Short mmCIF file of C-alpha atoms in Angstrom, two decimals:
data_model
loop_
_atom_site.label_atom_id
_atom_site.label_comp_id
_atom_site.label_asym_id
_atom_site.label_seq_id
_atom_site.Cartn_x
_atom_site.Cartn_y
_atom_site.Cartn_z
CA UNK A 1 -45.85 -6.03 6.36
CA UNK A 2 -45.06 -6.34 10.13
CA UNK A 3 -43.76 -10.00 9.55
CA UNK A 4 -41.96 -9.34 6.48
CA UNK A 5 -39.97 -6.25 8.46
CA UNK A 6 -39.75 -9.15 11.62
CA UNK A 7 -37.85 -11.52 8.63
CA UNK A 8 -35.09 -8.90 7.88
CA UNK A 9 -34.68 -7.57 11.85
CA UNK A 10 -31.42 -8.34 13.48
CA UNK A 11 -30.61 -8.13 17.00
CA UNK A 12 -28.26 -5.86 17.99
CA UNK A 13 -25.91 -6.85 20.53
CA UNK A 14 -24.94 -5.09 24.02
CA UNK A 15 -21.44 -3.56 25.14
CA UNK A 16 -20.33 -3.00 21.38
CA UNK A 17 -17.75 -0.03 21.28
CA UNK A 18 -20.14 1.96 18.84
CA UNK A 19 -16.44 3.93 17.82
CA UNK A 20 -15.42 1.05 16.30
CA UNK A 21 -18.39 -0.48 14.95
CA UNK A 22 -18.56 3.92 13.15
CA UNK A 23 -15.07 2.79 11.74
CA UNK A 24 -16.01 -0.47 10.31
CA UNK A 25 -19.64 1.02 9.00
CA UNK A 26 -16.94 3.44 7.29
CA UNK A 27 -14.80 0.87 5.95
CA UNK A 28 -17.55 -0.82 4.03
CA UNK A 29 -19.51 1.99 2.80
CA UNK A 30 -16.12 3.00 0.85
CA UNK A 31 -15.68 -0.41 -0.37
CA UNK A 32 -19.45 -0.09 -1.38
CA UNK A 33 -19.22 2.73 -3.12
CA UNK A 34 -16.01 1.91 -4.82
CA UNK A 35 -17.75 -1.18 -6.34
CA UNK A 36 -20.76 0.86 -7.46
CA UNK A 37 -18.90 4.00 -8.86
CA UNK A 38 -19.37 2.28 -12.72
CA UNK A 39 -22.90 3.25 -12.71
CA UNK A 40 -22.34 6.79 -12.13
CA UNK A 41 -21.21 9.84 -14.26
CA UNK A 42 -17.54 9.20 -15.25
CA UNK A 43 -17.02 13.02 -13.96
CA UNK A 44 -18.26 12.11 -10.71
CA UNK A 45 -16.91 8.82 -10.08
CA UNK A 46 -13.85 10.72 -10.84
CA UNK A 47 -14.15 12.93 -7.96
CA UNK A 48 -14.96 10.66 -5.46
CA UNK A 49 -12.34 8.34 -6.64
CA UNK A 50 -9.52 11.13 -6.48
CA UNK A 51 -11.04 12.76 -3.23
CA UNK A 52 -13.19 11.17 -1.01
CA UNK A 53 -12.93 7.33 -1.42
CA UNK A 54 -9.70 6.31 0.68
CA UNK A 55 -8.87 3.03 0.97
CA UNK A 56 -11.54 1.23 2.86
CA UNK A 57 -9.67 -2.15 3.02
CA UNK A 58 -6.91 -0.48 4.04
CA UNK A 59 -9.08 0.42 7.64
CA UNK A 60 -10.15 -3.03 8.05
CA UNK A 61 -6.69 -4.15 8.26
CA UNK A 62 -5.83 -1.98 10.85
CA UNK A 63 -9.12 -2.45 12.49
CA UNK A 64 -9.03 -6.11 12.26
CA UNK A 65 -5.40 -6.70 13.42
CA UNK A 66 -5.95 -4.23 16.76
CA UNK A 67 -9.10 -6.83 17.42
CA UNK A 68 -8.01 -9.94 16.62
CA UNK A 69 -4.46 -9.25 17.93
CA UNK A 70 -5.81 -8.05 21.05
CA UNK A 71 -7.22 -11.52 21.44
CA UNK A 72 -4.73 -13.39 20.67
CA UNK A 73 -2.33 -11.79 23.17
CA UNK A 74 -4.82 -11.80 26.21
CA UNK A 75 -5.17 -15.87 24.73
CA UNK A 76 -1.68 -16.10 25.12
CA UNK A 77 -1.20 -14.44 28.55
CA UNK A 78 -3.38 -17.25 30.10
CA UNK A 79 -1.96 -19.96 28.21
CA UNK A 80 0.66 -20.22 26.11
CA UNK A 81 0.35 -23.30 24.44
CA UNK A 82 -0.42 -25.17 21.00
CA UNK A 83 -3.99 -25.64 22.45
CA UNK A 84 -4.54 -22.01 22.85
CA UNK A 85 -3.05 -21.77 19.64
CA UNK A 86 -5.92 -24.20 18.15
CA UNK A 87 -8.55 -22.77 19.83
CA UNK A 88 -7.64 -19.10 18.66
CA UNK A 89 -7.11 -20.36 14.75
CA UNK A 90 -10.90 -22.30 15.89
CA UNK A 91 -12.69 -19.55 16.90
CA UNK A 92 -11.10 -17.30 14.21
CA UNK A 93 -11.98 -19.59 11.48
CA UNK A 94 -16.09 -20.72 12.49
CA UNK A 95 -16.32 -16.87 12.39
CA UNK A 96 -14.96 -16.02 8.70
CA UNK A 97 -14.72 -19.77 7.24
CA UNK A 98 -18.48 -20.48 7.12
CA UNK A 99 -19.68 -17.42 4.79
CA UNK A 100 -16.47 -17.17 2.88
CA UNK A 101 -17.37 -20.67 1.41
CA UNK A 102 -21.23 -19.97 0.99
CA UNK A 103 -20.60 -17.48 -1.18
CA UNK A 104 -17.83 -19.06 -3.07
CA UNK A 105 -19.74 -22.48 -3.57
CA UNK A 106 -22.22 -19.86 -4.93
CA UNK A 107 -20.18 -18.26 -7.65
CA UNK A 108 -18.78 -21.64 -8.78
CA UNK A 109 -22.44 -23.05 -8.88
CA UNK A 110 -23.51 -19.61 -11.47
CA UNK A 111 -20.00 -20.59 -13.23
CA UNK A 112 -21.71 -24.04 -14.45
CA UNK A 113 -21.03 -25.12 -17.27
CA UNK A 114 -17.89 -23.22 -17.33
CA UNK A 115 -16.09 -23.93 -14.47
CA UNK A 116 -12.64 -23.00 -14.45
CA UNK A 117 -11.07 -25.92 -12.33
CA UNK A 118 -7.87 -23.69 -11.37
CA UNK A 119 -9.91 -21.52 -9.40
CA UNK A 120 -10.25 -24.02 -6.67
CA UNK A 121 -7.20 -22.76 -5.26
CA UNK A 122 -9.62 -20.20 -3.74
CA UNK A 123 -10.74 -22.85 -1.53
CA UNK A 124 -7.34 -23.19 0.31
CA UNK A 125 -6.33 -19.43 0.07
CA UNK A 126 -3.88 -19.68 -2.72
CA UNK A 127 -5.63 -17.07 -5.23
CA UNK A 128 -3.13 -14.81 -4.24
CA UNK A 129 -0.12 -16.36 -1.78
CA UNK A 130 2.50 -14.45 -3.87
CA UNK A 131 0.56 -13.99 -7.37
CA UNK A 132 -1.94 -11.73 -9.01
CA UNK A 133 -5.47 -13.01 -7.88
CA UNK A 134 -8.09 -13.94 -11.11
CA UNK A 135 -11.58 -12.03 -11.32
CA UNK A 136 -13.21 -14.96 -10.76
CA UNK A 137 -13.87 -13.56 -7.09
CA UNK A 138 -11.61 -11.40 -6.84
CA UNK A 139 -12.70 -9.21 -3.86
CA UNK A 140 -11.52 -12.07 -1.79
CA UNK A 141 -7.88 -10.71 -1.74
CA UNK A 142 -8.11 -9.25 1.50
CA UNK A 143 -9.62 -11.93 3.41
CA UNK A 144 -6.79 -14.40 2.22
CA UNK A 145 -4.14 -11.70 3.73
CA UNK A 146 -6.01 -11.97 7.09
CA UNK A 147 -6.14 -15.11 6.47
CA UNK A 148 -2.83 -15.98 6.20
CA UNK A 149 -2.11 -13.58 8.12
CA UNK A 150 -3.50 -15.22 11.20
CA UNK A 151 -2.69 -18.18 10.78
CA UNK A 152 1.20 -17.46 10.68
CA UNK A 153 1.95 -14.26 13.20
CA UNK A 154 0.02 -16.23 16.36
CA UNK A 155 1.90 -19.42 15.00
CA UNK A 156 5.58 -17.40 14.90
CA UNK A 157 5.13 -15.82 18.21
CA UNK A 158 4.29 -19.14 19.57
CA UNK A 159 7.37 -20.39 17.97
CA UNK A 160 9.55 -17.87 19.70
CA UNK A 161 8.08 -18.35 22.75
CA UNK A 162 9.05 -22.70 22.14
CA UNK A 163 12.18 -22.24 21.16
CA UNK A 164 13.43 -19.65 23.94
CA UNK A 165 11.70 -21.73 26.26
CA UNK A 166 9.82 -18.77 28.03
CA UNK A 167 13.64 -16.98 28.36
CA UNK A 168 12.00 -14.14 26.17
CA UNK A 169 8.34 -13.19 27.28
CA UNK A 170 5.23 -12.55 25.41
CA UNK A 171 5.71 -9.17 25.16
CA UNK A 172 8.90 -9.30 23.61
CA UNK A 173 8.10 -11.76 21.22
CA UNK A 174 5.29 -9.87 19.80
CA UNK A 175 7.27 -6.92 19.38
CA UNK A 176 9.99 -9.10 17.64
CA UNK A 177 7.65 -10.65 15.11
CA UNK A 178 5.69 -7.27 14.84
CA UNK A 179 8.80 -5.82 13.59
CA UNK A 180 10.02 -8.69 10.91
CA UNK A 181 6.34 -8.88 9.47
CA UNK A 182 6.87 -5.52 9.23
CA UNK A 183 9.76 -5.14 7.43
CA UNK A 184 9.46 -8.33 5.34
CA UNK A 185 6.82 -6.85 3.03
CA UNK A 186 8.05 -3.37 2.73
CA UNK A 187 11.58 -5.11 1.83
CA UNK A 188 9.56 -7.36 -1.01
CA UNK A 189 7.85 -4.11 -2.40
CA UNK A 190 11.38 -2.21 -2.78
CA UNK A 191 13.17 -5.03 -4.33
CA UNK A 192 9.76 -5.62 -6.94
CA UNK A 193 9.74 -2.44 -7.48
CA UNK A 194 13.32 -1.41 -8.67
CA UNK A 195 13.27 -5.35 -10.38
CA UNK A 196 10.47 -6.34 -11.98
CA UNK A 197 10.39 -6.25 -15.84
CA UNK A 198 6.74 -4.59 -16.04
CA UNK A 199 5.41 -1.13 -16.65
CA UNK A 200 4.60 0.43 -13.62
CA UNK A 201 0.92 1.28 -13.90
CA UNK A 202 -1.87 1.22 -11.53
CA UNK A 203 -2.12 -2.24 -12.80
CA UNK A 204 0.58 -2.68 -11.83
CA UNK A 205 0.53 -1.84 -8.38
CA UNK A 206 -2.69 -3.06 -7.98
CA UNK A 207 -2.04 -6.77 -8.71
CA UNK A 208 1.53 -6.70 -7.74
CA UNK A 209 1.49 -4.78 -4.68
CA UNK A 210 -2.07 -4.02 -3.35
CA UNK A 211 -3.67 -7.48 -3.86
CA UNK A 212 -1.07 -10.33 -2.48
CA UNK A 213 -0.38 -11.89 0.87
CA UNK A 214 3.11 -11.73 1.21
CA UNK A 215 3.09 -7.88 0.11
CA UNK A 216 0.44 -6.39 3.03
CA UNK A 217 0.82 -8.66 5.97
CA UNK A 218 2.68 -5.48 7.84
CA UNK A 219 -0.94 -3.54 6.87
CA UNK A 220 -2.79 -6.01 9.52
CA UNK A 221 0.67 -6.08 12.07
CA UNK A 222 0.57 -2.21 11.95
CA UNK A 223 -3.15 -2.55 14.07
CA UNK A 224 -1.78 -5.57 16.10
CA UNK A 225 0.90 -3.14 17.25
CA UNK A 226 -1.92 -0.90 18.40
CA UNK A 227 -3.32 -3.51 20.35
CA UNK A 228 0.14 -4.35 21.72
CA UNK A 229 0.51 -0.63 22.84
CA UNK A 230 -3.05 -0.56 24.71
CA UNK A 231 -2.39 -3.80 26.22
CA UNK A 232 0.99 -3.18 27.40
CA UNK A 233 1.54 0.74 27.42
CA UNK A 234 -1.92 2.05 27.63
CA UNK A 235 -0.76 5.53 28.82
CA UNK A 236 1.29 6.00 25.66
CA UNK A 237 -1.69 4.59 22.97
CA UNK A 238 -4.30 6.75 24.59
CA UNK A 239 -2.13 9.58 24.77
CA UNK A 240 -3.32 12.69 23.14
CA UNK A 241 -6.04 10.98 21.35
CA UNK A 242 -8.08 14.07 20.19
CA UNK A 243 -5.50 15.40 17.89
CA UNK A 244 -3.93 11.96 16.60
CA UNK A 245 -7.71 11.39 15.39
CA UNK A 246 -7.33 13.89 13.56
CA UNK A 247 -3.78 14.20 12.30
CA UNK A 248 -4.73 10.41 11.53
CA UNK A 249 -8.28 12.05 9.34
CA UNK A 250 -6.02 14.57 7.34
CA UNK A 251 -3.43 12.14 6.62
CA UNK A 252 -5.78 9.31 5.40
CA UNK A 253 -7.17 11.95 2.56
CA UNK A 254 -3.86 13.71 1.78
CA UNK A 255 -2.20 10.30 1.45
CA UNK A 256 -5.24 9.64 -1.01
CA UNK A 257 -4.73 12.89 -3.05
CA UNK A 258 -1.17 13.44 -3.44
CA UNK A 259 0.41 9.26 -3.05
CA UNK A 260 0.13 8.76 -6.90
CA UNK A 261 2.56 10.99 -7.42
CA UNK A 262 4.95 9.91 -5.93
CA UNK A 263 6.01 6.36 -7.48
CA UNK A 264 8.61 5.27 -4.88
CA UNK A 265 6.01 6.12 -2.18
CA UNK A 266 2.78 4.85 -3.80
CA UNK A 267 4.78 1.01 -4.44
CA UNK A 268 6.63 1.02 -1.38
CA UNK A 269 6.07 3.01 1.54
CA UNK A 270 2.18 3.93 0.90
CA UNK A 271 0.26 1.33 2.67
CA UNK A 272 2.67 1.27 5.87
CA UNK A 273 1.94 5.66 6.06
CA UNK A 274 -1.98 4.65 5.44
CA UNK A 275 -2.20 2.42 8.23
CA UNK A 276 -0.32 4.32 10.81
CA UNK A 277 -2.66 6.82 9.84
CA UNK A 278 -5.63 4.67 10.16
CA UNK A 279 -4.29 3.33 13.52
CA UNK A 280 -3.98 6.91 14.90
CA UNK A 281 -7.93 6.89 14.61
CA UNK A 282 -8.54 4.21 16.74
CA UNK A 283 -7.76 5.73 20.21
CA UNK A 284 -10.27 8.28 19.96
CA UNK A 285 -13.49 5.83 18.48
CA UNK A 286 -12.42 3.24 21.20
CA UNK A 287 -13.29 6.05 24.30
CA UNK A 288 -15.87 7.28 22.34
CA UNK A 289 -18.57 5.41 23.78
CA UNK A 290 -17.57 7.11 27.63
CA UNK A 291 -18.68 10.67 26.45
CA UNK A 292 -21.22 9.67 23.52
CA UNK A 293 -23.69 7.42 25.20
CA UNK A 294 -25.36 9.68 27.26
CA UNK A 295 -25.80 12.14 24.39
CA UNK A 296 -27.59 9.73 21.89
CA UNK A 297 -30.28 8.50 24.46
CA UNK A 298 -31.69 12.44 24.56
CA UNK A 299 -32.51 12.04 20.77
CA UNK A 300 -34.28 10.30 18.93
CA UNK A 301 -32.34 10.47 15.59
CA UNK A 302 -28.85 10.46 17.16
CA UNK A 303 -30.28 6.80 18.36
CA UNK A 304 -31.64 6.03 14.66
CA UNK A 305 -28.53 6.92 13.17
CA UNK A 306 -26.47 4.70 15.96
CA UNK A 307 -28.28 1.78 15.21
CA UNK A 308 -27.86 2.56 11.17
CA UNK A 309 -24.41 2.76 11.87
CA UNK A 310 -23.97 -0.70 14.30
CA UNK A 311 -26.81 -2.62 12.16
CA UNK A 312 -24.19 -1.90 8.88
CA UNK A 313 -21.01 -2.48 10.74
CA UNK A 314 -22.86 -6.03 11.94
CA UNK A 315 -23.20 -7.16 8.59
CA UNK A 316 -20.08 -5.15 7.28
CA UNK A 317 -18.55 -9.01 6.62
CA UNK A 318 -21.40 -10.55 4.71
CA UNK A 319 -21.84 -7.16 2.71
CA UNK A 320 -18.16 -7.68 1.93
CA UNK A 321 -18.02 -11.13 0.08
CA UNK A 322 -21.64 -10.53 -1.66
CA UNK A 323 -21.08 -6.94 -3.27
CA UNK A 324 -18.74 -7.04 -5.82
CA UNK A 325 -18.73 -10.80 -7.59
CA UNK A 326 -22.32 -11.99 -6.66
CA UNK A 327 -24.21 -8.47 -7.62
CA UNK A 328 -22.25 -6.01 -8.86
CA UNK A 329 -21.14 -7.68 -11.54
CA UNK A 330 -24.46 -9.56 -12.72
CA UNK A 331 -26.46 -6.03 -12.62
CA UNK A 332 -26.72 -5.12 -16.64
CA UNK A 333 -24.96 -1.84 -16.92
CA UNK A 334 -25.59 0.38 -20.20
CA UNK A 335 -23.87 3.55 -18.50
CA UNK A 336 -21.76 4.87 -21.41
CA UNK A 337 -19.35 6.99 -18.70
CA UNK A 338 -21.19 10.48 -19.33
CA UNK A 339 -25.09 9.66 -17.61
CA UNK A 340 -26.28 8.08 -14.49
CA UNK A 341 -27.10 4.29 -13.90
CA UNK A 342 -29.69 5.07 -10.96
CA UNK A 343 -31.59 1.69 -11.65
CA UNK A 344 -28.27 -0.32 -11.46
CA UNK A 345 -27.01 2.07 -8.49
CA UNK A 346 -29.81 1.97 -6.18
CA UNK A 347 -30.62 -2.24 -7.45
CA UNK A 348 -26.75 -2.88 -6.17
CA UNK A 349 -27.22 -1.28 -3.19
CA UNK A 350 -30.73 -2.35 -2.41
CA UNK A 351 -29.86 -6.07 -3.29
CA UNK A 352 -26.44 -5.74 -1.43
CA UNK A 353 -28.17 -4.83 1.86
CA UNK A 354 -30.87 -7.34 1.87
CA UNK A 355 -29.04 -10.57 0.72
CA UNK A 356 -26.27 -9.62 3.60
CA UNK A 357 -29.18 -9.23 5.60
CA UNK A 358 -30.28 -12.18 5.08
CA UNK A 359 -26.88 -14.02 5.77
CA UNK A 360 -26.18 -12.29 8.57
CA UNK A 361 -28.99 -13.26 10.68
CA UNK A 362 -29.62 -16.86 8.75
CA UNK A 363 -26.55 -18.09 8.32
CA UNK A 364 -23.31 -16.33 9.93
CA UNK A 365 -24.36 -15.62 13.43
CA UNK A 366 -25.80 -19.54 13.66
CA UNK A 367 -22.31 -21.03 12.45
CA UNK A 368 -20.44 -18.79 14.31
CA UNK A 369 -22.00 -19.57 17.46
CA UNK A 370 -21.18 -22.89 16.79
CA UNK A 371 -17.52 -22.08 18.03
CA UNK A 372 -18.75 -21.72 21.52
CA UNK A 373 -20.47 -25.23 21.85
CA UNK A 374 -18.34 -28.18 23.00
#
């Protein structure tokens, strides 16, 4: 028993900022639960869709672009050159590229004999550039906007910074490309909006809007701006962080409740509001280890609840690509909307958390140390 426990531990790394790591654990238990909501009661899945569920992706935007941005600009500030460039889009991609295609060899290995050759695209990140992405795995829509995403902001600041020859600094040239990737998107979702020849639905908006590169890049700029802010105006992102944690709290559920109401909004405007709102949380969770540390080590189940939390955020990515496409969808579901799945719900949870387990430890920390060797 003591071996087979040994076979699913994971080490937990030191200095993590435990706020974050809460926010990520977050994110993916609302994706989780999102992609597991089928095998309950319709009546409750209703509820948690309408009330509690708020748009986990959404926070790993924001999360992800105040991380990785905040690289990328203390990159930049030592070097500023197309090596630094390479060995940002390196780093970036032995950390995401290596399970990404381990689980999509996967699904196109279970697809045999029916392989659908057009969904090779998925391979180069063109499932869903400027197009509705397939079902074939179609979870990955959010990694192809970071995707893209970072291969294109560092790459246009850099650009800036070439062609002014240095005459406009870093600083500047973030802001300038923070703004355009900004307003490019919500531009793009006010002209489809009042143009295209389609019924506005949640399908709609889903595939047209939600899921597609060039119509959420400003999601992930929104947290690069935060980083921005604490690298370069620290006094003004930390300022009042109690209560913007929890204006930020409030607004993330109204914006839930009341956006799909509102048409205009819910096309247009609703993902910029959602991830100001989600950046206003960020403050707060990033000081929270200062005044929370001390606290945890004086009990016991403060620590076992720490750990739950950093242990999920840890494998937060692997739990990501596996859920949906690789279990959800290939656990039988005879749920007929009006009784409780609780084999299927606990089987796709269960199965989620061991098989990222699993990847985590045995395959996704061991390629992504590879970025560090020479």
């Amino acid at each position: 028993m003591l071996s087979l426990l040994n076979f699913f531990k994971i080490d937990i790394p030191k200095n993590r900022i435990f706020g974050l790591d809460l926010l990520r654990a977050i994110a993916i238990l609302l994706v989780l639960f999102g992609h597991s909501k089928h095998f309950l009661p319709n009546n409750i899945a209703y509820f948690l869709n309408k009330y509690i569920l708020i748009d986990g992706v959404g926070l790993f935007f924001v999360l992800s672009g105040f991380l990785i941005g905040g690289i990328f600009i203390k990159d930049f500030e030592k070097d500023i050159s197309f090596k630094s460039l390479l060995n940002f889009w390196k780093r970036r991609w032995y950390r995401t590229l290596p399970n990404y295609f381990l689980i999509l060899s996967s699904l196109f290995l279970l697809s045999i004999p029916e392989i659908d050759f057009a969904n090779f695209k998925y391979f180069i990140f063109l499932q869903n550039l400027y197009s509705p992405i397939s079902h074939f795995f179609s979870e990955s829509w959010s990694l192809s906007i970071e995707e893209w995403f970072y291969l294109t902001a560092p790459l246009l600041i850099f650009g800036i910074l070439s062609v002014s020859k240095n005459k406009i600094s870093l600083k500047y040239s973030i802001l300038i490309i923070a703004l355009l990737m900004m307003l490019f998107p919500t531009l793009l979702r006010a002209y489809r909006y009042f143009t295209l020849e389609i019924t506005k639905s949640f399908h709609t908006w889903d595939l047209y809007f939600n899921r597609q590169v060039i119509t959420r890049l400003d999601s992930i700029m929104i947290g690069v701006v935060g980083a921005w802010l604490q690298r370069y105006y620290p006094s003004i992102f930390f300022f009042k962080k109690n209560i913007l944690f929890i204006i930020g709290t409030m607004s993330l559920f109204l914006l839930h409740i009341f956006q799909a109401s509102y048409d205009p909004h819910l096309y247009i405007t609703s993902f910029s509001f959602n991830a100001l709102a989600a950046l206003m949380l960020i403050p707060f969770l990033y000081k929270m280890n200062n005044s929370f540390s001390n606290k945890v080590k004086c009990n016991i189940w403060m620590v076992i609840i720490c750990k739950s939390i950093t242990y999920i955020s840890l494998i937060s990515y692997s739990l990501y690509l596996t859920n949906m496409s690789l279990i959800s969808f290939r656990i039988p579901n005879d749920n007929n909307n009006d009784s409780f799945n609780l084999i299927g719900f606990m089987a796709f949870w269960i199965i989620s958390f061991l098989l990222s387990t699993l990847i985590y430890k045995y395959f996704e920390v061991p390629t992504t140390k590879l970025r560090d060797k020479k």
